[in-house]
JSON list of C-alpha atoms in Angstrom, two decimals:
[
{"chain": "A", "resi": 6, "resn": "UNK", "atom": "CA", "xyz": [-167.87, 27.85, -221.47]},
{"chain": "A", "resi": 7, "resn": "UNK", "atom": "CA", "xyz": [-168.25, 24.18, -220.37]},
{"chain": "A", "resi": 8, "resn": "UNK", "atom": "CA", "xyz": [-171.44, 23.38, -218.73]},
{"chain": "A", "resi": 9, "resn": "UNK", "atom": "CA", "xyz": [-172.15, 20.91, -215.96]},
{"chain": "A", "resi": 10, "resn": "UNK", "atom": "CA", "xyz": [-175.11, 20.22, -214.48]},
{"chain": "A", "resi": 11, "resn": "UNK", "atom": "CA", "xyz": [-176.12, 17.17, -212.26]},
{"chain": "A", "resi": 12, "resn": "UNK", "atom": "CA", "xyz": [-179.16, 15.95, -210.23]},
{"chain": "A", "resi": 13, "resn": "UNK", "atom": "CA", "xyz": [-179.71, 14.14, -206.64]},
{"chain": "A", "resi": 14, "resn": "UNK", "atom": "CA", "xyz": [-182.42, 12.43, -204.97]},
{"chain": "A", "resi": 15, "resn": "UNK", "atom": "CA", "xyz": [-182.40, 12.74, -201.17]},
{"chain": "A", "resi": 16, "resn": "UNK", "atom": "CA", "xyz": [-184.36, 11.07, -198.58]},
{"chain": "A", "resi": 17, "resn": "UNK", "atom": "CA", "xyz": [-185.90, 13.29, -196.21]},
{"chain": "A", "resi": 18, "resn": "UNK", "atom": "CA", "xyz": [-183.55, 11.82, -193.65]},
{"chain": "A", "resi": 19, "resn": "UNK", "atom": "CA", "xyz": [-180.21, 13.04, -195.32]},
{"chain": "A", "resi": 20, "resn": "UNK", "atom": "CA", "xyz": [-182.02, 16.21, -196.80]},
{"chain": "A", "resi": 21, "resn": "UNK", "atom": "CA", "xyz": [-180.51, 19.20, -194.23]},
{"chain": "A", "resi": 22, "resn": "UNK", "atom": "CA", "xyz": [-176.96, 17.08, -194.50]},
{"chain": "A", "resi": 23, "resn": "UNK", "atom": "CA", "xyz": [-177.46, 16.99, -198.10]},
{"chain": "A", "resi": 24, "resn": "UNK", "atom": "CA", "xyz": [-178.01, 21.00, -198.08]},
{"chain": "A", "resi": 25, "resn": "UNK", "atom": "CA", "xyz": [-175.07, 21.84, -195.98]},
{"chain": "A", "resi": 26, "resn": "UNK", "atom": "CA", "xyz": [-172.32, 20.48, -197.66]},
{"chain": "A", "resi": 27, "resn": "UNK", "atom": "CA", "xyz": [-173.79, 21.53, -200.93]},
{"chain": "A", "resi": 28, "resn": "UNK", "atom": "CA", "xyz": [-174.00, 25.20, -199.73]},
{"chain": "A", "resi": 29, "resn": "UNK", "atom": "CA", "xyz": [-170.49, 24.73, -198.72]},
{"chain": "A", "resi": 30, "resn": "UNK", "atom": "CA", "xyz": [-169.91, 23.42, -202.09]},
{"chain": "A", "resi": 31, "resn": "UNK", "atom": "CA", "xyz": [-171.31, 26.25, -204.28]},
{"chain": "A", "resi": 32, "resn": "UNK", "atom": "CA", "xyz": [-169.95, 28.45, -201.42]},
{"chain": "A", "resi": 33, "resn": "UNK", "atom": "CA", "xyz": [-166.39, 27.15, -202.43]},
{"chain": "A", "resi": 34, "resn": "UNK", "atom": "CA", "xyz": [-166.55, 26.74, -205.99]},
{"chain": "A", "resi": 35, "resn": "UNK", "atom": "CA", "xyz": [-168.18, 30.47, -206.38]},
{"chain": "A", "resi": 36, "resn": "UNK", "atom": "CA", "xyz": [-164.71, 31.81, -205.28]},
{"chain": "A", "resi": 37, "resn": "UNK", "atom": "CA", "xyz": [-162.64, 29.63, -208.15]},
{"chain": "A", "resi": 38, "resn": "UNK", "atom": "CA", "xyz": [-161.68, 32.02, -210.43]},
{"chain": "A", "resi": 39, "resn": "UNK", "atom": "CA", "xyz": [-162.64, 30.29, -213.24]},
{"chain": "A", "resi": 40, "resn": "UNK", "atom": "CA", "xyz": [-166.22, 29.69, -212.30]},
{"chain": "A", "resi": 41, "resn": "UNK", "atom": "CA", "xyz": [-168.59, 31.81, -214.11]},
{"chain": "A", "resi": 42, "resn": "UNK", "atom": "CA", "xyz": [-171.59, 30.39, -211.95]},
{"chain": "A", "resi": 43, "resn": "UNK", "atom": "CA", "xyz": [-172.39, 27.85, -209.98]},
{"chain": "A", "resi": 44, "resn": "UNK", "atom": "CA", "xyz": [-176.13, 27.53, -208.08]},
{"chain": "A", "resi": 45, "resn": "UNK", "atom": "CA", "xyz": [-178.11, 24.32, -206.60]},
{"chain": "A", "resi": 46, "resn": "UNK", "atom": "CA", "xyz": [-181.70, 24.48, -206.30]},
{"chain": "A", "resi": 47, "resn": "UNK", "atom": "CA", "xyz": [-184.39, 21.89, -204.87]},
{"chain": "A", "resi": 48, "resn": "UNK", "atom": "CA", "xyz": [-187.20, 20.79, -207.56]},
{"chain": "A", "resi": 49, "resn": "UNK", "atom": "CA", "xyz": [-190.62, 22.68, -205.69]},
{"chain": "A", "resi": 50, "resn": "UNK", "atom": "CA", "xyz": [-192.63, 19.77, -206.30]},
{"chain": "A", "resi": 51, "resn": "UNK", "atom": "CA", "xyz": [-190.16, 16.94, -205.88]},
{"chain": "A", "resi": 52, "resn": "UNK", "atom": "CA", "xyz": [-188.92, 17.49, -202.08]},
{"chain": "A", "resi": 53, "resn": "UNK", "atom": "CA", "xyz": [-185.78, 16.16, -201.96]},
{"chain": "A", "resi": 54, "resn": "UNK", "atom": "CA", "xyz": [-184.74, 16.41, -205.52]},
{"chain": "A", "resi": 55, "resn": "UNK", "atom": "CA", "xyz": [-181.50, 18.53, -206.05]},
{"chain": "A", "resi": 56, "resn": "UNK", "atom": "CA", "xyz": [-180.81, 20.41, -209.25]},
{"chain": "A", "resi": 57, "resn": "UNK", "atom": "CA", "xyz": [-177.01, 22.21, -210.15]},
{"chain": "A", "resi": 58, "resn": "UNK", "atom": "CA", "xyz": [-176.37, 24.23, -212.24]},
{"chain": "A", "resi": 59, "resn": "UNK", "atom": "CA", "xyz": [-172.47, 25.38, -212.74]},
{"chain": "A", "resi": 60, "resn": "UNK", "atom": "CA", "xyz": [-170.64, 27.40, -215.81]},
{"chain": "A", "resi": 61, "resn": "UNK", "atom": "CA", "xyz": [-166.89, 27.45, -215.84]},
{"chain": "A", "resi": 62, "resn": "UNK", "atom": "CA", "xyz": [-164.71, 29.32, -218.05]},
{"chain": "A", "resi": 63, "resn": "UNK", "atom": "CA", "xyz": [-162.80, 26.21, -219.83]},
{"chain": "A", "resi": 64, "resn": "UNK", "atom": "CA", "xyz": [-161.31, 22.91, -219.62]},
{"chain": "A", "resi": 65, "resn": "UNK", "atom": "CA", "xyz": [-158.29, 24.10, -217.11]},
{"chain": "A", "resi": 66, "resn": "UNK", "atom": "CA", "xyz": [-161.32, 25.54, -214.96]},
{"chain": "A", "resi": 67, "resn": "UNK", "atom": "CA", "xyz": [-162.77, 22.62, -214.66]},
{"chain": "A", "resi": 68, "resn": "UNK", "atom": "CA", "xyz": [-160.13, 20.21, -213.68]},
{"chain": "A", "resi": 69, "resn": "UNK", "atom": "CA", "xyz": [-158.91, 22.56, -211.36]},
{"chain": "A", "resi": 70, "resn": "UNK", "atom": "CA", "xyz": [-162.69, 22.21, -210.11]},
{"chain": "A", "resi": 71, "resn": "UNK", "atom": "CA", "xyz": [-162.70, 19.09, -209.62]},
{"chain": "A", "resi": 72, "resn": "UNK", "atom": "CA", "xyz": [-159.14, 18.74, -208.20]},
{"chain": "A", "resi": 73, "resn": "UNK", "atom": "CA", "xyz": [-159.99, 20.77, -205.17]},
{"chain": "A", "resi": 74, "resn": "UNK", "atom": "CA", "xyz": [-159.90, 18.53, -201.82]},
{"chain": "A", "resi": 75, "resn": "UNK", "atom": "CA", "xyz": [-163.73, 19.99, -201.56]},
{"chain": "A", "resi": 76, "resn": "UNK", "atom": "CA", "xyz": [-165.12, 19.41, -204.64]},
{"chain": "A", "resi": 77, "resn": "UNK", "atom": "CA", "xyz": [-163.54, 15.63, -203.80]},
{"chain": "A", "resi": 78, "resn": "UNK", "atom": "CA", "xyz": [-165.21, 15.66, -200.42]},
{"chain": "A", "resi": 79, "resn": "UNK", "atom": "CA", "xyz": [-168.34, 16.72, -201.48]},
{"chain": "A", "resi": 80, "resn": "UNK", "atom": "CA", "xyz": [-168.46, 13.97, -204.93]},
{"chain": "A", "resi": 81, "resn": "UNK", "atom": "CA", "xyz": [-168.17, 11.44, -202.20]},
{"chain": "A", "resi": 82, "resn": "UNK", "atom": "CA", "xyz": [-170.50, 13.11, -199.52]},
{"chain": "A", "resi": 83, "resn": "UNK", "atom": "CA", "xyz": [-173.53, 12.81, -202.23]},
{"chain": "A", "resi": 84, "resn": "UNK", "atom": "CA", "xyz": [-172.55, 10.00, -203.28]},
{"chain": "A", "resi": 85, "resn": "UNK", "atom": "CA", "xyz": [-173.19, 8.56, -199.53]},
{"chain": "A", "resi": 86, "resn": "UNK", "atom": "CA", "xyz": [-176.34, 10.68, -198.98]},
{"chain": "A", "resi": 87, "resn": "UNK", "atom": "CA", "xyz": [-178.32, 10.27, -201.97]},
{"chain": "A", "resi": 88, "resn": "UNK", "atom": "CA", "xyz": [-181.02, 7.77, -202.49]},
{"chain": "A", "resi": 89, "resn": "UNK", "atom": "CA", "xyz": [-179.91, 6.97, -205.89]},
{"chain": "A", "resi": 90, "resn": "UNK", "atom": "CA", "xyz": [-176.58, 7.39, -207.91]},
{"chain": "A", "resi": 91, "resn": "UNK", "atom": "CA", "xyz": [-176.38, 11.05, -208.25]},
{"chain": "A", "resi": 92, "resn": "UNK", "atom": "CA", "xyz": [-176.17, 12.36, -212.51]},
{"chain": "A", "resi": 93, "resn": "UNK", "atom": "CA", "xyz": [-173.74, 14.55, -213.54]},
{"chain": "A", "resi": 94, "resn": "UNK", "atom": "CA", "xyz": [-173.57, 15.96, -217.31]},
{"chain": "A", "resi": 95, "resn": "UNK", "atom": "CA", "xyz": [-170.71, 17.90, -218.93]},
{"chain": "A", "resi": 96, "resn": "UNK", "atom": "CA", "xyz": [-171.61, 19.95, -222.32]},
{"chain": "A", "resi": 97, "resn": "UNK", "atom": "CA", "xyz": [-168.97, 22.17, -223.77]},
{"chain": "A", "resi": 98, "resn": "UNK", "atom": "CA", "xyz": [-170.41, 25.56, -225.04]},
{"chain": "A", "resi": 99, "resn": "UNK", "atom": "CA", "xyz": [-169.30, 25.51, -228.98]},
{"chain": "A", "resi": 100, "resn": "UNK", "atom": "CA", "xyz": [-170.60, 29.70, -228.94]},
{"chain": "A", "resi": 101, "resn": "UNK", "atom": "CA", "xyz": [-171.73, 32.21, -227.23]}
]
């Protein structure tokens, strides 16, 4: 299994637009065969700070995911809307 986490800080002016593209990304990603789970959350104590948590079956699923047009669009739009560079971490789980 592969776990991907992400973080984006978004200003109030861009918050609604970011949420719209994030929800589209989550909805589309959850339909992918290799997606185990995919969610995003806003920090209740830091408005505009969003966290992403994804679980993927294997590297093939991750490669497929990152090649999808909606994923590429999300990455580009998230970079535009974020007030600082978004963070992403990819970790491989050795045992479950």
